[in-house]
Amino acid sequence: MIDSVYLDHNATTPMRPQAIAAMAEVMHAVGNASSVHTFGRAMRARVDRARATVATLVGAKAADIVFTGGGTEANNTVLQGAGRRRVVISAIEHDSVRLATDGAVVVPVTADGVIDLDALSHLLAASSEPGLVSVMLANNETGVIQPVADVVRIARTAGALVHCDAVQAAGKIAIDMTALGVDYLTLSAHKLGGPQGVGAVVLRPGVPFTAGQRGGGQERGRRAGTENTAGIAGFGAAATVAAEALSSSAALAVLRDKMEHDLAQVAPDAQIFGGGTSRLPNTSCVAMPGVAATTQLMALDLAGVAVSAGSACSSGKVKPSHVLAAMGATESEAASALRISLGWTTTADHVGRFVGAWSDLYRRLSPASRPATAAA
């Protein structure tokens, strides 16, 4: 694995050393953050510090942070606990939003993968019942950034609350919850260099919120259960580093753009989904025409390069992408698409390794490359 290249940071990014150190410190200590003695108060202080740093990352207040067991729990908790029966979601939401409630109204997206704001306005106007609108800040498969502030403006005219899944965006672009205007924001630690199994709901003060877990007074009664203090400490440390490292996003965008340029030189017929609109600086979704994503994944893995096909939240299964289908991709186009996601450990050599391996595979297997090979 020493020579392997990891380009699947949207699935999970390597833990920051600072997060590991913070977790190790907690693991070497003892105490329950709900206890009133010295040991408990020390643990409570660690949780409170992490709460403050996570809040700072998204322009919120510490009191508005509710720690959860991950992004999926955070999304489920909001959609089920906001007190709105009518839920409206975009067609490209993560499964933890799409499957959180029954009967959600789905808003289409454009060919670039951006929510159709006119359609959203019409759907909200079609019912007098105030609803909850859930739109992600950036898509996990394509990296396409959504016009969340515009979504909020439209939702407010219909009396709707707004939830924003910022799991994939946090740590990659600057986030200001107040500027976005959303009522609920959700996060996950392992997407920004923290541990897996820790997330957060960020609440606008005063919004309705029913706890998804009951049985204890933790998290101000908003999420029962003994806090994962080590994980929360790691989350806080990773949030601090992520905030400081936001300026390095431009360098990732340069690497990503060069990668896409180099792929286009080799394969002019390669399709980049969402390439014509604003995206996360680290994310590229590329289709190799005529070659199944599963074939590409296996071949690249054998070449020591790790990427993915769509979301990595399906128990290791590769399934048709609802995101690309919503963008108008054909079944064959969607079935040949890979997600390449860069991160804080990515180097130019890593990207070059991927381009070389992908190009070799294209020349060997893509139907479009065969005439040129035969002529040579």
XYZ file of C-alpha atoms in Angstrom:
376
model
C 0.000 0.000 0.000
C 3.027 2.312 0.295
C 3.003 3.109 -3.422
C -0.773 3.316 -3.675
C -2.526 6.548 -4.610
C -5.644 7.527 -2.658
C -8.031 9.769 -4.593
C -11.298 8.992 -2.796
C -11.341 11.815 -0.260
C -15.070 12.442 -0.678
C -15.671 8.957 0.727
C -13.418 9.709 3.680
C -10.233 11.701 4.014
C -7.210 10.600 6.101
C -7.374 11.775 9.675
C -5.387 14.858 10.507
C -2.532 14.219 12.960
C -4.032 16.864 15.231
C -7.304 14.919 15.377
C -5.507 11.687 16.214
C -3.559 13.434 18.970
C -6.724 14.959 20.447
C -8.458 11.580 20.470
C -5.453 9.846 22.015
C -5.382 12.409 24.809
C -9.007 11.667 25.649
C -8.502 7.921 25.414
C -5.705 8.112 27.950
C -7.994 9.919 30.373
C -11.162 8.806 32.143
C -14.487 10.418 32.895
C -18.028 10.893 31.657
C -18.824 14.383 30.385
C -22.130 14.263 32.296
C -20.457 13.664 35.658
C -19.994 16.609 38.026
C -16.692 15.552 39.571
C -13.257 16.659 38.397
C -12.862 13.862 35.849
C -16.281 14.544 34.353
C -15.715 18.288 34.189
C -12.437 17.729 32.337
C -14.268 15.683 29.717
C -17.025 18.294 29.514
C -14.386 20.938 28.837
C -13.061 18.896 25.903
C -16.562 18.579 24.440
C -17.194 22.296 24.907
C -13.925 23.234 23.170
C -14.797 21.032 20.211
C -18.298 22.466 20.068
C -16.855 25.969 19.810
C -14.411 25.104 17.025
C -17.018 23.243 14.954
C -19.334 26.230 15.327
C -16.603 28.599 14.192
C -16.011 26.527 11.052
C -19.556 27.249 9.830
C -20.174 30.691 11.314
C -22.494 29.513 14.079
C -22.605 29.686 17.876
C -21.450 26.855 20.105
C -24.873 26.583 21.744
C -26.395 25.722 18.363
C -24.269 22.590 17.807
C -25.761 19.144 18.478
C -23.266 16.313 18.141
C -24.497 13.108 16.505
C -23.182 9.717 15.449
C -22.440 10.922 11.908
C -23.831 12.774 8.926
C -26.539 10.214 8.187
C -27.928 10.456 11.709
C -27.735 14.243 11.521
C -29.719 14.344 8.262
C -32.304 11.848 9.494
C -32.738 13.725 12.761
C -33.444 17.019 11.014
C -35.860 15.662 8.421
C -37.753 13.672 11.022
C -37.545 16.203 13.833
C -38.243 19.559 12.184
C -41.977 19.157 12.684
C -42.915 19.516 9.027
C -44.884 16.761 7.281
C -44.284 18.118 3.781
C -40.654 17.613 2.789
C -39.200 18.936 -0.470
C -35.773 17.751 -1.620
C -33.610 18.134 -4.697
C -33.184 15.172 -7.050
C -29.473 14.881 -6.241
C -29.606 14.588 -2.458
C -27.654 11.942 -0.575
C -29.553 8.772 0.318
C -29.582 9.817 3.979
C -31.897 12.640 2.896
C -33.747 10.856 0.081
C -34.695 7.920 2.289
C -35.157 9.738 5.599
C -38.883 10.304 5.078
C -41.644 8.823 2.964
C -43.283 10.796 0.198
C -40.781 13.605 -0.218
C -41.482 15.945 -3.140
C -38.508 15.923 -5.532
C -37.281 19.051 -7.318
C -35.465 18.467 -10.649
C -32.011 19.771 -11.460
C -30.487 21.184 -14.625
C -28.095 19.318 -16.910
C -25.268 20.892 -14.894
C -26.660 19.395 -11.691
C -27.959 22.648 -10.191
C -31.396 22.714 -8.548
C -34.088 24.201 -10.777
C -35.161 27.245 -8.772
C -38.248 27.903 -10.885
C -39.430 24.345 -10.323
C -38.802 24.727 -6.600
C -40.891 27.894 -6.519
C -43.776 26.222 -8.357
C -43.702 23.114 -6.161
C -43.751 25.166 -2.973
C -46.591 27.305 -4.286
C -48.620 24.190 -5.135
C -49.422 23.568 -1.471
C -50.538 25.825 1.336
C -48.912 23.542 3.887
C -45.567 24.955 5.110
C -42.830 22.465 4.438
C -39.186 21.680 4.943
C -36.830 22.119 1.994
C -33.619 20.081 2.013
C -30.865 21.020 -0.435
C -27.209 20.048 -0.088
C -24.497 22.699 -0.295
C -22.311 20.630 -2.644
C -22.946 17.292 -4.296
C -20.869 14.346 -3.144
C -20.558 12.804 -6.627
C -20.036 15.795 -8.931
C -18.950 18.503 -6.497
C -21.527 20.894 -7.968
C -22.293 23.731 -5.541
C -25.956 24.598 -5.027
C -27.436 28.129 -4.783
C -28.572 27.609 -1.200
C -29.104 31.295 -0.416
C -31.501 31.505 -3.369
C -33.268 28.370 -2.160
C -33.764 30.038 1.226
C -35.169 33.182 -0.393
C -37.749 31.139 -2.321
C -38.572 28.953 0.674
C -39.224 31.934 2.921
C -41.961 33.230 0.597
C -43.754 29.900 1.098
C -43.195 29.744 4.849
C -40.850 26.772 4.513
C -37.901 25.872 6.705
C -34.588 24.991 5.016
C -32.093 22.240 5.787
C -28.679 22.192 4.156
C -26.550 19.045 4.066
C -23.052 20.542 4.167
C -21.287 17.237 4.829
C -19.307 17.253 1.601
C -18.651 20.994 1.482
C -17.267 21.577 4.981
C -13.516 21.996 4.978
C -13.421 22.454 1.185
C -15.158 25.813 0.834
C -15.924 28.563 3.332
C -19.330 28.207 5.033
C -21.265 30.924 6.834
C -24.566 29.617 8.135
C -25.874 33.100 8.760
C -25.096 34.226 5.214
C -26.749 31.117 3.798
C -29.804 31.798 5.933
C -30.629 28.132 6.533
C -32.419 26.806 9.579
C -30.518 23.527 9.852
C -27.033 22.555 8.685
C -25.486 19.079 8.967
C -21.838 18.006 9.129
C -19.671 14.884 9.347
C -16.225 14.742 10.923
C -14.566 12.166 8.690
C -15.067 14.219 5.528
C -12.742 16.941 6.831
C -10.014 14.988 8.602
C -11.748 13.868 11.785
C -12.838 10.388 12.865
C -15.657 8.341 11.393
C -18.855 8.013 13.414
C -19.187 11.643 14.551
C -21.357 14.360 13.037
C -23.337 17.429 13.989
C -26.590 19.266 13.478
C -26.270 23.049 13.522
C -29.501 24.816 14.475
C -30.664 28.343 13.853
C -31.781 29.590 17.291
C -35.456 28.980 17.935
C -36.201 26.555 15.093
C -38.350 23.486 15.894
C -36.288 20.405 16.669
C -37.334 17.106 18.210
C -34.637 14.799 19.522
C -34.224 11.595 17.574
C -32.883 9.765 20.618
C -34.349 10.073 24.092
C -33.357 8.804 27.482
C -30.805 11.299 28.711
C -30.141 15.000 29.003
C -27.011 15.087 26.865
C -26.613 17.769 24.196
C -29.065 19.971 26.111
C -31.706 17.281 25.756
C -31.424 17.283 21.973
C -29.597 13.960 21.538
C -29.624 11.400 24.331
C -26.663 9.127 24.967
C -23.210 9.457 26.454
C -21.154 11.689 24.188
C -18.364 10.130 22.150
C -15.857 12.453 23.788
C -12.818 11.113 21.951
C -14.559 11.370 18.593
C -15.899 14.827 19.364
C -12.423 16.004 20.394
C -11.077 14.671 17.099
C -13.875 16.454 15.243
C -13.002 19.714 16.944
C -9.295 19.412 16.173
C -10.025 18.561 12.533
C -12.397 21.529 12.254
C -9.661 23.849 13.472
C -7.192 22.557 10.889
C -9.819 22.572 8.140
C -10.594 26.232 8.784
C -6.903 27.121 8.664
C -6.347 25.094 5.480
C -9.192 26.553 3.400
C -6.689 28.712 1.516
C -5.093 25.549 0.094
C -8.296 24.741 -1.799
C -7.095 26.818 -4.743
C -4.103 24.522 -5.130
C -6.406 21.493 -5.273
C -8.489 23.192 -7.947
C -5.340 23.684 -10.036
C -4.490 19.980 -9.722
C -8.067 18.979 -10.545
C -8.265 21.247 -13.579
C -4.935 20.024 -14.946
C -6.087 16.447 -14.456
C -9.250 17.084 -16.454
C -7.282 18.862 -19.179
C -4.860 15.953 -19.470
C -7.695 13.428 -19.627
C -9.380 15.439 -22.382
C -6.152 15.423 -24.386
C -6.125 11.640 -24.319
C -9.895 11.139 -24.555
C -11.757 14.027 -26.217
C -14.979 12.052 -25.816
C -14.626 11.813 -22.036
C -17.511 13.531 -20.253
C -17.059 15.654 -17.137
C -20.333 15.976 -15.244
C -20.954 19.438 -13.837
C -17.772 20.755 -15.423
C -19.516 23.855 -16.719
C -20.617 25.208 -13.352
C -19.240 25.997 -9.908
C -17.856 22.925 -8.137
C -15.887 21.947 -5.076
C -12.195 22.450 -5.859
C -11.305 18.812 -5.248
C -13.994 16.876 -7.116
C -14.280 15.515 -10.655
C -16.822 13.075 -12.090
C -15.556 11.668 -15.398
C -17.118 9.144 -17.756
C -14.959 6.888 -19.939
C -17.311 6.079 -22.831
C -17.897 2.401 -23.428
C -16.058 1.157 -20.343
C -18.017 0.176 -17.237
C -17.109 1.924 -14.013
C -16.664 -1.441 -12.297
C -14.050 -2.410 -14.886
C -12.269 0.901 -14.429
C -12.304 0.602 -10.645
C -10.762 -2.861 -10.676
C -8.128 -1.962 -13.251
C -7.157 1.233 -11.439
C -7.044 -0.593 -8.115
C -4.650 -3.137 -9.618
C -2.561 -0.180 -10.794
C -2.473 1.117 -7.221
C -4.955 3.968 -7.677
C -8.085 4.253 -5.505
C -11.088 6.207 -6.790
C -14.823 5.494 -6.635
C -17.999 5.239 -8.671
C -20.500 7.633 -7.134
C -21.240 7.558 -3.427
C -19.336 5.235 -1.100
C -22.240 4.889 1.317
C -23.829 1.768 -0.146
C -22.006 -1.052 1.649
C -19.280 -1.232 -0.983
C -21.751 -1.706 -3.833
C -21.573 0.077 -7.169
C -25.111 1.024 -8.189
C -26.583 3.333 -10.832
C -26.168 6.974 -9.873
C -29.439 8.802 -9.213
C -27.417 12.023 -9.337
C -26.225 11.549 -12.914
C -29.630 10.254 -13.988
C -31.208 13.429 -12.595
C -28.740 15.447 -14.679
C -29.977 13.713 -17.828
C -27.160 11.223 -18.269
C -28.008 8.068 -20.157
C -27.725 4.727 -18.409
C -24.508 3.924 -20.272
C -22.994 7.333 -19.502
C -23.782 7.028 -15.808
C -22.488 3.449 -15.740
C -19.096 4.558 -17.059
C -18.524 7.450 -14.639
C -15.892 7.621 -11.911
C -15.534 10.112 -9.082
C -12.013 11.352 -8.452
C -11.742 13.380 -5.261
C -8.523 15.010 -4.089
C -7.608 15.936 -0.533
C -5.027 17.284 1.848
C -2.573 14.440 1.164
C -2.843 14.677 -2.646
C 0.234 15.611 -4.668
C 0.829 16.368 -8.330
C 2.494 12.960 -8.616
C -0.658 11.265 -7.334
C -2.760 13.006 -9.972
C -0.191 12.124 -12.634
C -0.326 8.468 -11.575
C -4.085 8.462 -11.979
C -3.986 10.185 -15.373
C -1.403 7.673 -16.597
C -3.352 4.641 -15.404
C -6.676 5.988 -16.693
C -5.146 6.862 -20.069
C -3.629 3.391 -20.455
C -7.008 1.862 -19.691
C -8.761 4.147 -22.175
C -6.349 3.229 -24.969
C -6.831 -0.490 -24.278
C -10.571 -0.675 -23.717
C -12.497 2.341 -24.978
C -14.187 1.743 -28.339
C -13.400 5.336 -29.327
C -9.659 4.700 -29.092
C -9.562 1.687 -31.375
C -9.576 3.404 -34.801
C -6.615 5.539 -33.787
C -4.809 2.454 -32.479
C -5.487 0.546 -35.699
C -4.249 3.457 -37.845
C -1.041 3.622 -35.850
